Short mmCIF file of N, CA and C in Angstrom, two decimals:
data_model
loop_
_atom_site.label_atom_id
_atom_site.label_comp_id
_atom_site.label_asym_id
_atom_site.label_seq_id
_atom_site.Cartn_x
_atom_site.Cartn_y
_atom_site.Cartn_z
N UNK F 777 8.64 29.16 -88.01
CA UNK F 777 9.67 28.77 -87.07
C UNK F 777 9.55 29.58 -85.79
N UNK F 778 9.03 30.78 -85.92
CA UNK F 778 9.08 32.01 -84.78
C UNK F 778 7.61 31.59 -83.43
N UNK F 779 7.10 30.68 -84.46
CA UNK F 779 5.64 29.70 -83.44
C UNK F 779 6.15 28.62 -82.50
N UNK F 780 6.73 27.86 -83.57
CA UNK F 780 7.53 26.49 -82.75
C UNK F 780 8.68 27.31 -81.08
N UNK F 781 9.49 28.31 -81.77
CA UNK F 781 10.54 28.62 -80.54
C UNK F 781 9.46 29.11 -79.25
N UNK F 782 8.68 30.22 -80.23
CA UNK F 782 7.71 30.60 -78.73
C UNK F 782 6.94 29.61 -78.10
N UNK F 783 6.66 28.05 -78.70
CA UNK F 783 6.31 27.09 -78.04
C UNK F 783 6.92 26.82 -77.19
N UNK F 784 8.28 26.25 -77.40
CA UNK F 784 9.37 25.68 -76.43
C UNK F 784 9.77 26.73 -75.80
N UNK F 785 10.07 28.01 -75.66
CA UNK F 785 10.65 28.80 -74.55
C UNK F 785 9.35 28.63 -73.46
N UNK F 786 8.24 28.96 -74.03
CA UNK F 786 6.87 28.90 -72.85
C UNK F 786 6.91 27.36 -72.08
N UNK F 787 7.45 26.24 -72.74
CA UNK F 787 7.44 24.88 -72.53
C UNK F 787 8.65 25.02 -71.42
N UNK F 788 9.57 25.30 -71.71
CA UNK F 788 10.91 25.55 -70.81
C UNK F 788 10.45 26.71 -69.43
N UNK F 789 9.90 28.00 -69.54
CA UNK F 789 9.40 28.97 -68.90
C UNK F 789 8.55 27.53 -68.02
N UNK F 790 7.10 26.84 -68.31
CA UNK F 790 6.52 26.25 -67.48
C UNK F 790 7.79 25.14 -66.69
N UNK F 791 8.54 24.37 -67.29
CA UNK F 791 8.88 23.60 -66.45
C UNK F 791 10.00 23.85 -65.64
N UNK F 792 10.68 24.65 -65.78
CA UNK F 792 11.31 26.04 -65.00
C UNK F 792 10.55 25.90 -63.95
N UNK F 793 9.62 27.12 -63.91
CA UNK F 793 8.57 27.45 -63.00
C UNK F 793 8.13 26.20 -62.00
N UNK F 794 7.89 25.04 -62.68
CA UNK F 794 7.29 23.69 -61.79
C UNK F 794 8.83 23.36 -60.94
N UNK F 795 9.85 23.48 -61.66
CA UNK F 795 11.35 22.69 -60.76
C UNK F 795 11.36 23.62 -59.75
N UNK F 796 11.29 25.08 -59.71
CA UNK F 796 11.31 25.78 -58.67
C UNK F 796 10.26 25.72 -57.46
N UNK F 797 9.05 25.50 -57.79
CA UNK F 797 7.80 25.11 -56.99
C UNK F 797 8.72 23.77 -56.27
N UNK F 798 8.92 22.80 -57.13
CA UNK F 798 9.10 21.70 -55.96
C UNK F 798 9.89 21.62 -55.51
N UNK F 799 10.90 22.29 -55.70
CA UNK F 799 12.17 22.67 -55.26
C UNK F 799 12.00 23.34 -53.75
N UNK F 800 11.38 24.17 -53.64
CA UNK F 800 10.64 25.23 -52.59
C UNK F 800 10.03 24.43 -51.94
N UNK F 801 9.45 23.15 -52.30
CA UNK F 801 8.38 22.75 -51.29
C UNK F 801 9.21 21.91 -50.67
N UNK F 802 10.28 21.41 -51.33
CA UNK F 802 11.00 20.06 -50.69
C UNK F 802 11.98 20.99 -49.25
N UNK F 803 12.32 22.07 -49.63
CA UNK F 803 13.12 22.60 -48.97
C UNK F 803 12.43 22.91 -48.12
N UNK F 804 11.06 23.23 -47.79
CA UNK F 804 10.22 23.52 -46.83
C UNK F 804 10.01 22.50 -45.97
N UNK F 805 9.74 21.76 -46.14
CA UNK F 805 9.75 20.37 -45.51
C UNK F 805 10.79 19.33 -45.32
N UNK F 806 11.84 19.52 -45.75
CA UNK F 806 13.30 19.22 -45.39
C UNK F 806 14.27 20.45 -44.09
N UNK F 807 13.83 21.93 -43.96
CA UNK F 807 13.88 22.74 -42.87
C UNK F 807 12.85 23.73 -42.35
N UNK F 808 12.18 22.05 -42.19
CA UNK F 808 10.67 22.65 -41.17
C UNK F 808 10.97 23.24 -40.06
N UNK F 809 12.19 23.13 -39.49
CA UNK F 809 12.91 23.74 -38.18
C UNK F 809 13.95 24.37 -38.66
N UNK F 810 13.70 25.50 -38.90
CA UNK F 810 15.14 26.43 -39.09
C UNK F 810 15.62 27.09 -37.96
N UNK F 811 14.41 27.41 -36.78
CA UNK F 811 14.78 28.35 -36.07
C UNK F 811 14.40 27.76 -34.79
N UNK F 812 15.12 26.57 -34.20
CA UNK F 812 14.62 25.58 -33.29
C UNK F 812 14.55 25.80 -31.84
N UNK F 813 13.31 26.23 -31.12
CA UNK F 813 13.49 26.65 -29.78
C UNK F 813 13.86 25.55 -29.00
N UNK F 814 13.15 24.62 -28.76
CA UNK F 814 13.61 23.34 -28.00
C UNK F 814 12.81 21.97 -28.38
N UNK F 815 13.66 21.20 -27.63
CA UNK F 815 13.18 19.92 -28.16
C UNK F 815 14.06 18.92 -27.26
N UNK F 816 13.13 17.62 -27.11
CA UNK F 816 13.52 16.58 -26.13
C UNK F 816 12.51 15.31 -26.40
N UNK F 817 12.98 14.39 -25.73
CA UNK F 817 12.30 13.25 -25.66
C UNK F 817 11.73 13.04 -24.45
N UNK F 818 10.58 12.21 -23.99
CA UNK F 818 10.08 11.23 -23.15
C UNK F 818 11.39 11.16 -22.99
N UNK F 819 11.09 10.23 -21.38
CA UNK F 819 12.41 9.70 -20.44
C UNK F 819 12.28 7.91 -20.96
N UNK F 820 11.12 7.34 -21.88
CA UNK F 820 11.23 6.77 -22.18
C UNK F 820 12.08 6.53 -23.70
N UNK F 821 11.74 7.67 -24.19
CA UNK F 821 12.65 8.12 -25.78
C UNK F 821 11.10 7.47 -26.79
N UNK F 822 10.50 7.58 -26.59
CA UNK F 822 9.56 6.79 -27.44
C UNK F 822 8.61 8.03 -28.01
N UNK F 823 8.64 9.33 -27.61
CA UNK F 823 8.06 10.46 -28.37
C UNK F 823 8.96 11.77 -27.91
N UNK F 824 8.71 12.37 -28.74
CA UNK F 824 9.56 13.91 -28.87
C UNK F 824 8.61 15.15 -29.02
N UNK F 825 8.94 16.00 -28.14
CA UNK F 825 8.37 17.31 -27.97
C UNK F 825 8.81 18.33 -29.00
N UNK F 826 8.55 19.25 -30.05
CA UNK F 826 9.61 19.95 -30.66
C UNK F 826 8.44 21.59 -30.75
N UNK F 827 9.56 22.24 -30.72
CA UNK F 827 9.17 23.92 -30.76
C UNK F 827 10.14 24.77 -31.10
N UNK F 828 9.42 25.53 -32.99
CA UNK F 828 10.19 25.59 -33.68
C UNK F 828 9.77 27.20 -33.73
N UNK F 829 9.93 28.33 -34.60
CA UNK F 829 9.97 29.55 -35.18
C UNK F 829 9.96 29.17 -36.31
N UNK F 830 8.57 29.53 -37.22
CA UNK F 830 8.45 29.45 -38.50
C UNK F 830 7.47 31.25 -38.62
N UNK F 831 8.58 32.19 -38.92
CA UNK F 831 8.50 33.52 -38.71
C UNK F 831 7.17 33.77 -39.81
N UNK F 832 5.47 34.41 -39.27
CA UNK F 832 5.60 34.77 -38.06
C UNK F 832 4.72 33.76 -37.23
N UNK F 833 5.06 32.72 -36.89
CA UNK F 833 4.19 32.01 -36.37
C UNK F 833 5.22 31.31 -35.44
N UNK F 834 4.49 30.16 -34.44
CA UNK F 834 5.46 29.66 -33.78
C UNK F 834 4.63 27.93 -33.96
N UNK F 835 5.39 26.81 -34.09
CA UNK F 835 5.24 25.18 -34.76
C UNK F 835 5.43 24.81 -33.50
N UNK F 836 4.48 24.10 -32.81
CA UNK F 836 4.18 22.94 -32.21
C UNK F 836 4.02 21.82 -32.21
N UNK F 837 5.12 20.60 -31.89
CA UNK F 837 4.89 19.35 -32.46
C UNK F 837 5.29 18.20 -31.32
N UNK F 838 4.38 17.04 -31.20
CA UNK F 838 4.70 16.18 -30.72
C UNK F 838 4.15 14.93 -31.27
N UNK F 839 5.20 13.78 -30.56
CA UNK F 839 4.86 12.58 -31.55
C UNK F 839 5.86 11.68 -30.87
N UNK F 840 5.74 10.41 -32.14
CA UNK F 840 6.68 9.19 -31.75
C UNK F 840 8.21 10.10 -32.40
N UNK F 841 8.87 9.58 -31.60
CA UNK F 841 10.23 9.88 -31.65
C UNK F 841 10.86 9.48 -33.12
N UNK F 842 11.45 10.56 -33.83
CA UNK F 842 11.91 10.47 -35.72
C UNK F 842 10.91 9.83 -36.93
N UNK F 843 9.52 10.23 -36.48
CA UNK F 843 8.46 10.20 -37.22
C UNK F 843 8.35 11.04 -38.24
N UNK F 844 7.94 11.21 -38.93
CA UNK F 844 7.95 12.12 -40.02
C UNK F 844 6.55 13.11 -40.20
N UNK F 845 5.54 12.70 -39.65
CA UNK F 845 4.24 12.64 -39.24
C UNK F 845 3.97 12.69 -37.81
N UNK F 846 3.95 13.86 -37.12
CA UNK F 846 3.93 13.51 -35.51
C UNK F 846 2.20 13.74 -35.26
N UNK F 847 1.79 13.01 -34.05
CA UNK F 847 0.37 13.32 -33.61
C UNK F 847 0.01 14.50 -33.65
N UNK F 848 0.87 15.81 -33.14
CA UNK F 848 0.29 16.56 -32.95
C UNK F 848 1.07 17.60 -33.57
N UNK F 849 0.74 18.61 -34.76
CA UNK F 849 1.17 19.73 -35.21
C UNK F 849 0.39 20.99 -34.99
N UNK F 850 0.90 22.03 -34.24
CA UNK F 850 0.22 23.12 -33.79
C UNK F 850 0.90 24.29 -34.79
N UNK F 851 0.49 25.15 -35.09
CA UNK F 851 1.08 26.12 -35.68
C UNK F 851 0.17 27.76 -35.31
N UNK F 852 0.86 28.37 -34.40
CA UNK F 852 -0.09 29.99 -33.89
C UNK F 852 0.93 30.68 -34.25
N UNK F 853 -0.08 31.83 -33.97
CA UNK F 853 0.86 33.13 -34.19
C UNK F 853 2.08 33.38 -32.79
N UNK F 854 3.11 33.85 -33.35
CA UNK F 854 3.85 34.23 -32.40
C UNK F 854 3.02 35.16 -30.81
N UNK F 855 1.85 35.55 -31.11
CA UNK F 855 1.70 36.36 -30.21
C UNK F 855 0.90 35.37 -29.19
N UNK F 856 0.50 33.96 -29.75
CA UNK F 856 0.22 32.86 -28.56
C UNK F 856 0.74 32.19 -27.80
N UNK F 857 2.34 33.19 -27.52
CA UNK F 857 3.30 32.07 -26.94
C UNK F 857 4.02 33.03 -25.94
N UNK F 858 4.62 32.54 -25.18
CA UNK F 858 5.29 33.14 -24.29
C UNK F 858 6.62 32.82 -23.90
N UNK F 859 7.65 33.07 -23.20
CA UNK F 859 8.67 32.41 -22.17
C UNK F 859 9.18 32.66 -20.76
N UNK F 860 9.56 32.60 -20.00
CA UNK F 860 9.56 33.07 -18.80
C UNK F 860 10.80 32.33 -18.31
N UNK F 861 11.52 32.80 -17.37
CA UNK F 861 12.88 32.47 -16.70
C UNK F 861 12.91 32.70 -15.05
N UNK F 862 12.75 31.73 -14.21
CA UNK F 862 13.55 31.66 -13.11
C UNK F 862 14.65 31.28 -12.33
N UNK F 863 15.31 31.77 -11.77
CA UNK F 863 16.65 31.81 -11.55
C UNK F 863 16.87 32.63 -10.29
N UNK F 864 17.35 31.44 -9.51
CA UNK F 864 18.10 31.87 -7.89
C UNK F 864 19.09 31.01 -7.31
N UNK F 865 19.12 31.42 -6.21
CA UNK F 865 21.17 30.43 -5.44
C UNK F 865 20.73 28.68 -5.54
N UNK F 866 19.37 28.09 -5.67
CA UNK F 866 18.87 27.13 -5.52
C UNK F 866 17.97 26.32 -7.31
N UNK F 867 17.64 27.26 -7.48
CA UNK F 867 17.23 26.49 -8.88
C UNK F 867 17.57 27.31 -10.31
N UNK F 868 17.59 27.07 -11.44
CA UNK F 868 17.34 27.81 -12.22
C UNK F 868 16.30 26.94 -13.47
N UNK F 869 15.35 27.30 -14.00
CA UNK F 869 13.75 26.90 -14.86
C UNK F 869 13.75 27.80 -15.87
N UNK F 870 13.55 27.18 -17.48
CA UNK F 870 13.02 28.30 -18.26
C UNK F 870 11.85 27.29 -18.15
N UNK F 871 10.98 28.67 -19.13
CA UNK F 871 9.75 27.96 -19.91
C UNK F 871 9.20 28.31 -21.01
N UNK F 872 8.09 27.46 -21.69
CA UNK F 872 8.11 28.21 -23.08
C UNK F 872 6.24 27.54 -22.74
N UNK F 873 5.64 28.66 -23.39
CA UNK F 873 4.22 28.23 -23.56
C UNK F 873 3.47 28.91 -25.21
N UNK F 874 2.53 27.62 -25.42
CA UNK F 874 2.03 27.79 -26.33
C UNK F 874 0.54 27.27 -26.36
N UNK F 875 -0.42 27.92 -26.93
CA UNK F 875 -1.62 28.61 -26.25
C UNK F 875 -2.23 28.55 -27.45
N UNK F 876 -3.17 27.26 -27.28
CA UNK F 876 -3.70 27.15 -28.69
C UNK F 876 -5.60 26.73 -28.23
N UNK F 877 -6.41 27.83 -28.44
CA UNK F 877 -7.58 27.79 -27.95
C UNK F 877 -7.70 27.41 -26.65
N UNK F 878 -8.37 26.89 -25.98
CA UNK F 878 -8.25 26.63 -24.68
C UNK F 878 -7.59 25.63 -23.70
N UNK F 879 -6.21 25.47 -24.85
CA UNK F 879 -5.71 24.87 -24.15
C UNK F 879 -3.89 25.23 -24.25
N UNK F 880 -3.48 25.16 -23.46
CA UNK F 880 -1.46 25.53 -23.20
C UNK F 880 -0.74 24.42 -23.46
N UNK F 881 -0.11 24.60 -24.07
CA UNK F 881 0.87 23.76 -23.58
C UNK F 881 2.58 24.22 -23.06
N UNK F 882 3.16 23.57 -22.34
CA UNK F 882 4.02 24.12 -21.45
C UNK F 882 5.17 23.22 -21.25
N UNK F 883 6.40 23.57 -22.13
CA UNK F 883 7.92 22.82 -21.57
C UNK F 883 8.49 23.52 -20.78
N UNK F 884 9.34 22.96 -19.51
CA UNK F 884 10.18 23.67 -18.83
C UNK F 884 11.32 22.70 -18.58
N UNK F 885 12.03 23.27 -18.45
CA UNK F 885 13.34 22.56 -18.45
C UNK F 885 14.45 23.95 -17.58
N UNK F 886 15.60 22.69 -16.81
CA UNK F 886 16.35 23.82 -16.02
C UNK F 886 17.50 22.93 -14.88
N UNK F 887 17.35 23.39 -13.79
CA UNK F 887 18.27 22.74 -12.61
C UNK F 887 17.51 22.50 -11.67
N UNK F 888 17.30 21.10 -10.97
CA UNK F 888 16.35 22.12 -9.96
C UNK F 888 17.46 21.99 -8.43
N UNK F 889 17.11 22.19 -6.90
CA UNK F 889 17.67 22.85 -6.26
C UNK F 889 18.86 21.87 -5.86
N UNK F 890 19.51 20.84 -6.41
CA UNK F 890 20.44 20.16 -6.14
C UNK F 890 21.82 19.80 -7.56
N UNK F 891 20.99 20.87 -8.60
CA UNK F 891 21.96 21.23 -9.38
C UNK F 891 21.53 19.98 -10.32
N UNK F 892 20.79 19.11 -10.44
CA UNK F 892 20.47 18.27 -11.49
C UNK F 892 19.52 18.64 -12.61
N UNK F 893 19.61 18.70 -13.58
CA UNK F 893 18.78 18.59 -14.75
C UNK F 893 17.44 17.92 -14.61
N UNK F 894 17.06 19.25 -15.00
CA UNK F 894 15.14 18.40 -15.53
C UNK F 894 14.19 19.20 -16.51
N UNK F 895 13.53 18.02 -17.14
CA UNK F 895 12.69 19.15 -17.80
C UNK F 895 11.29 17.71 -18.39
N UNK F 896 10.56 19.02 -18.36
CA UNK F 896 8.92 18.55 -18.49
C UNK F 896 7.90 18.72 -19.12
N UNK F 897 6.88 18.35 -19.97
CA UNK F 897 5.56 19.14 -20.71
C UNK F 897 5.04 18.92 -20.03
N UNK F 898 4.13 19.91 -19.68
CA UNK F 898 2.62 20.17 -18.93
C UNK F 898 1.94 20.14 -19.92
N UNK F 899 0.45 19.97 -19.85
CA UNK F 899 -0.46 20.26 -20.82
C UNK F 899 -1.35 21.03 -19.87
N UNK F 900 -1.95 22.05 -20.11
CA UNK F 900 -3.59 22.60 -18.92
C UNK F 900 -4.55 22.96 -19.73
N UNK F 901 -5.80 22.78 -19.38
CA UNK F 901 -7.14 23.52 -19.86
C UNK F 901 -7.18 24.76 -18.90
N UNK F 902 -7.07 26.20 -19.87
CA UNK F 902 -6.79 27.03 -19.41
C UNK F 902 -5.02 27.85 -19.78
N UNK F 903 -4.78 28.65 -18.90
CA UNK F 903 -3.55 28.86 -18.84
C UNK F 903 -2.78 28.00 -17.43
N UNK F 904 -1.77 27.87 -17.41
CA UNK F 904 -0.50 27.21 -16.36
C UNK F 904 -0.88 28.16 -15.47
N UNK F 905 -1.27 29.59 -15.12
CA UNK F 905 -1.41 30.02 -14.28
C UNK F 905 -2.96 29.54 -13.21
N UNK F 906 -3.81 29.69 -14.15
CA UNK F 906 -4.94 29.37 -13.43
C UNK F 906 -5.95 28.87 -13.90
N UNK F 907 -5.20 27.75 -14.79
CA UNK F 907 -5.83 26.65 -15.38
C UNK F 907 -5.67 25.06 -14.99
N UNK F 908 -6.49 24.35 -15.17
CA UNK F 908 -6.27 22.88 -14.65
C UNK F 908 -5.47 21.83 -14.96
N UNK F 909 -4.37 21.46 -14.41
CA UNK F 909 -3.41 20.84 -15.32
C UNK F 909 -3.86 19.34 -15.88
N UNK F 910 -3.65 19.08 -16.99
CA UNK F 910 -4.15 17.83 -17.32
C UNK F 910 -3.32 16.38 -17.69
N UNK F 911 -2.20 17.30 -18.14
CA UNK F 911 -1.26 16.12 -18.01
C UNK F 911 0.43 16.42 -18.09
N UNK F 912 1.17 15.63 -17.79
CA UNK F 912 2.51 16.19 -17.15
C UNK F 912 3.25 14.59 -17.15
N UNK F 913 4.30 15.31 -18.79
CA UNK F 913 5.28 14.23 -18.81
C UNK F 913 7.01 14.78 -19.02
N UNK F 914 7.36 13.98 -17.96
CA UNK F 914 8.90 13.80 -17.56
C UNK F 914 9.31 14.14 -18.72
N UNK F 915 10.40 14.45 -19.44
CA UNK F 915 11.55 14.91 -20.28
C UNK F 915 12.62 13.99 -19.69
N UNK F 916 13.78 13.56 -20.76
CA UNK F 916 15.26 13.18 -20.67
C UNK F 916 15.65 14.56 -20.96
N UNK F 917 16.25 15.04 -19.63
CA UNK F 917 17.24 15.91 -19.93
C UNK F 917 18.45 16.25 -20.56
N UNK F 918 18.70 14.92 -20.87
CA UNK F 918 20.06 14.56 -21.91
C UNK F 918 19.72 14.78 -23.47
N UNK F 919 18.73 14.86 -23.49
CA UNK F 919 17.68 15.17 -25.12
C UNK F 919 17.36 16.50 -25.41
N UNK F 920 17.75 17.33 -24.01
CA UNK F 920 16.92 18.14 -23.96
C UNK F 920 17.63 19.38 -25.29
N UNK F 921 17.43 20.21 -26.28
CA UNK F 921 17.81 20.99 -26.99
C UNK F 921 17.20 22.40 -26.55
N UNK F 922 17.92 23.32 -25.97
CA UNK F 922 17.15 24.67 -25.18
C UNK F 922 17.73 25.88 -25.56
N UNK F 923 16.75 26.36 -26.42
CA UNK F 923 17.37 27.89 -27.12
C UNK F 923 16.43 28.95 -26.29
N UNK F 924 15.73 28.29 -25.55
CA UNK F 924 14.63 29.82 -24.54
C UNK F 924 15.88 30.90 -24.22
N UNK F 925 15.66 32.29 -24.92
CA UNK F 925 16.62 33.41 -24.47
C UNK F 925 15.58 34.60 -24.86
N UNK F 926 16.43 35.64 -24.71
CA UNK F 926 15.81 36.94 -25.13
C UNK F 926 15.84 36.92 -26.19
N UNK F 927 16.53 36.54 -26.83
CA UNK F 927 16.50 36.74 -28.42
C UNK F 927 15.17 36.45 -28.93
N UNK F 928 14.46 35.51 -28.50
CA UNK F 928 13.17 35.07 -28.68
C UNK F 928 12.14 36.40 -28.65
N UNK F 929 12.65 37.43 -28.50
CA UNK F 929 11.86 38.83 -28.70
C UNK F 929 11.74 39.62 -29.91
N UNK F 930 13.40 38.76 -30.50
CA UNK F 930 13.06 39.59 -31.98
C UNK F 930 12.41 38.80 -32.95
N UNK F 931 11.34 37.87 -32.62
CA UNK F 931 10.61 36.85 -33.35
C UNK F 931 9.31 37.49 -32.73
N UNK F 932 9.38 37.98 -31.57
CA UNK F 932 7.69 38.67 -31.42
C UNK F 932 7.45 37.80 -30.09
N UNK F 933 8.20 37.31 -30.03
CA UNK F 933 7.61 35.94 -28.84
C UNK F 933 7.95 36.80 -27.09
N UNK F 934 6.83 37.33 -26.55
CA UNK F 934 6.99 37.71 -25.42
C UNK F 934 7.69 36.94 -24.38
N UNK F 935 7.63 37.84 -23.31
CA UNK F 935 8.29 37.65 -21.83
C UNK F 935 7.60 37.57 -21.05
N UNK F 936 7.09 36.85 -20.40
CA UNK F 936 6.31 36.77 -19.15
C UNK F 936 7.09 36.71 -17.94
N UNK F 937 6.53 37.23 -16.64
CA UNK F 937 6.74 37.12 -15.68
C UNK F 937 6.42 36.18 -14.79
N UNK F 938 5.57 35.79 -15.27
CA UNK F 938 5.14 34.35 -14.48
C UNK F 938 5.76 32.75 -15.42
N UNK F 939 6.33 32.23 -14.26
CA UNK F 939 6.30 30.41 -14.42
C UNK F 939 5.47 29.99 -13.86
#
């Protein structure tokens, strides 16, 4: 009898063990964004930009708009990314960059000098500073979701001085 129980506790122990595995995985992929820097749509709404904190790395994603599967999933280390803030009597711009082999990519979003909302992805070969821009699409600013702050330092994610 002392064979059979140590069967079934090890039988219970494995499928234990498996409910928790998928348990973990579903939850992983149910809050693939826990720590959501920003996110917006095309001005058409037909794809979505998203940039998330998945500690220690930082998630890059774009795609058709509530896809489940977007074209493009980037995932670097926090130390490939940056943010930067300008701000005066006429505009105020954040930005967030993410820097994946030789190529950036770049949301900004902000006011610009008439107090209206805007925001944009760049793409460049190179860096935004002195790299070639390759492509550059409009944002709905009404979509726009914008957590760019300092806080973004206690994730590792630098400050730049340059937009």
């Amino acid at each position: 009898m002392t064979g059979q129980l140590k069967k079934i506790a090890n039988a219970l122990l494995l499928t234990a063990g498996l409910l928790l595995l998928c348990m973990h995985t579903a939850q992983a992929e149910n809050q693939r964004c826990v720590k959501p820097v920003f996110y917006a749509q095309t001005v058409n709404h037909k794809k979505e930009v998203e940039i998330c904190i998945v500690t220690p790395s930082v998630l890059y994603s774009f795609g058709k708009t509530g896809a489940a599967h977007k074209e493009m999933n980037i995932t670097v280390p926090a130390s490939s990314t940056h943010y930067a803030y300008q701000s005066n009597q006429a505009i105020s711009i954040q930005t967030f960059t993410v820097r994946n082999g030789g190529t950036s990519y770049q949301i900004s979003a902000g006011t610009n000098d008439g107090g209206e909302p805007l925001a944009s992805l760049y793409v460049y070969k190179g860096t935004p500073e002195s790299g070639k821009l390759l492509a550059e699409l409009k944002l709905d600013p009404h979509t726009v979701v914008n957590n760019i702050s300092h806080a973004l330092s206690d994730d590792g994610i630098a400050q730049s001085d340059d937009i």
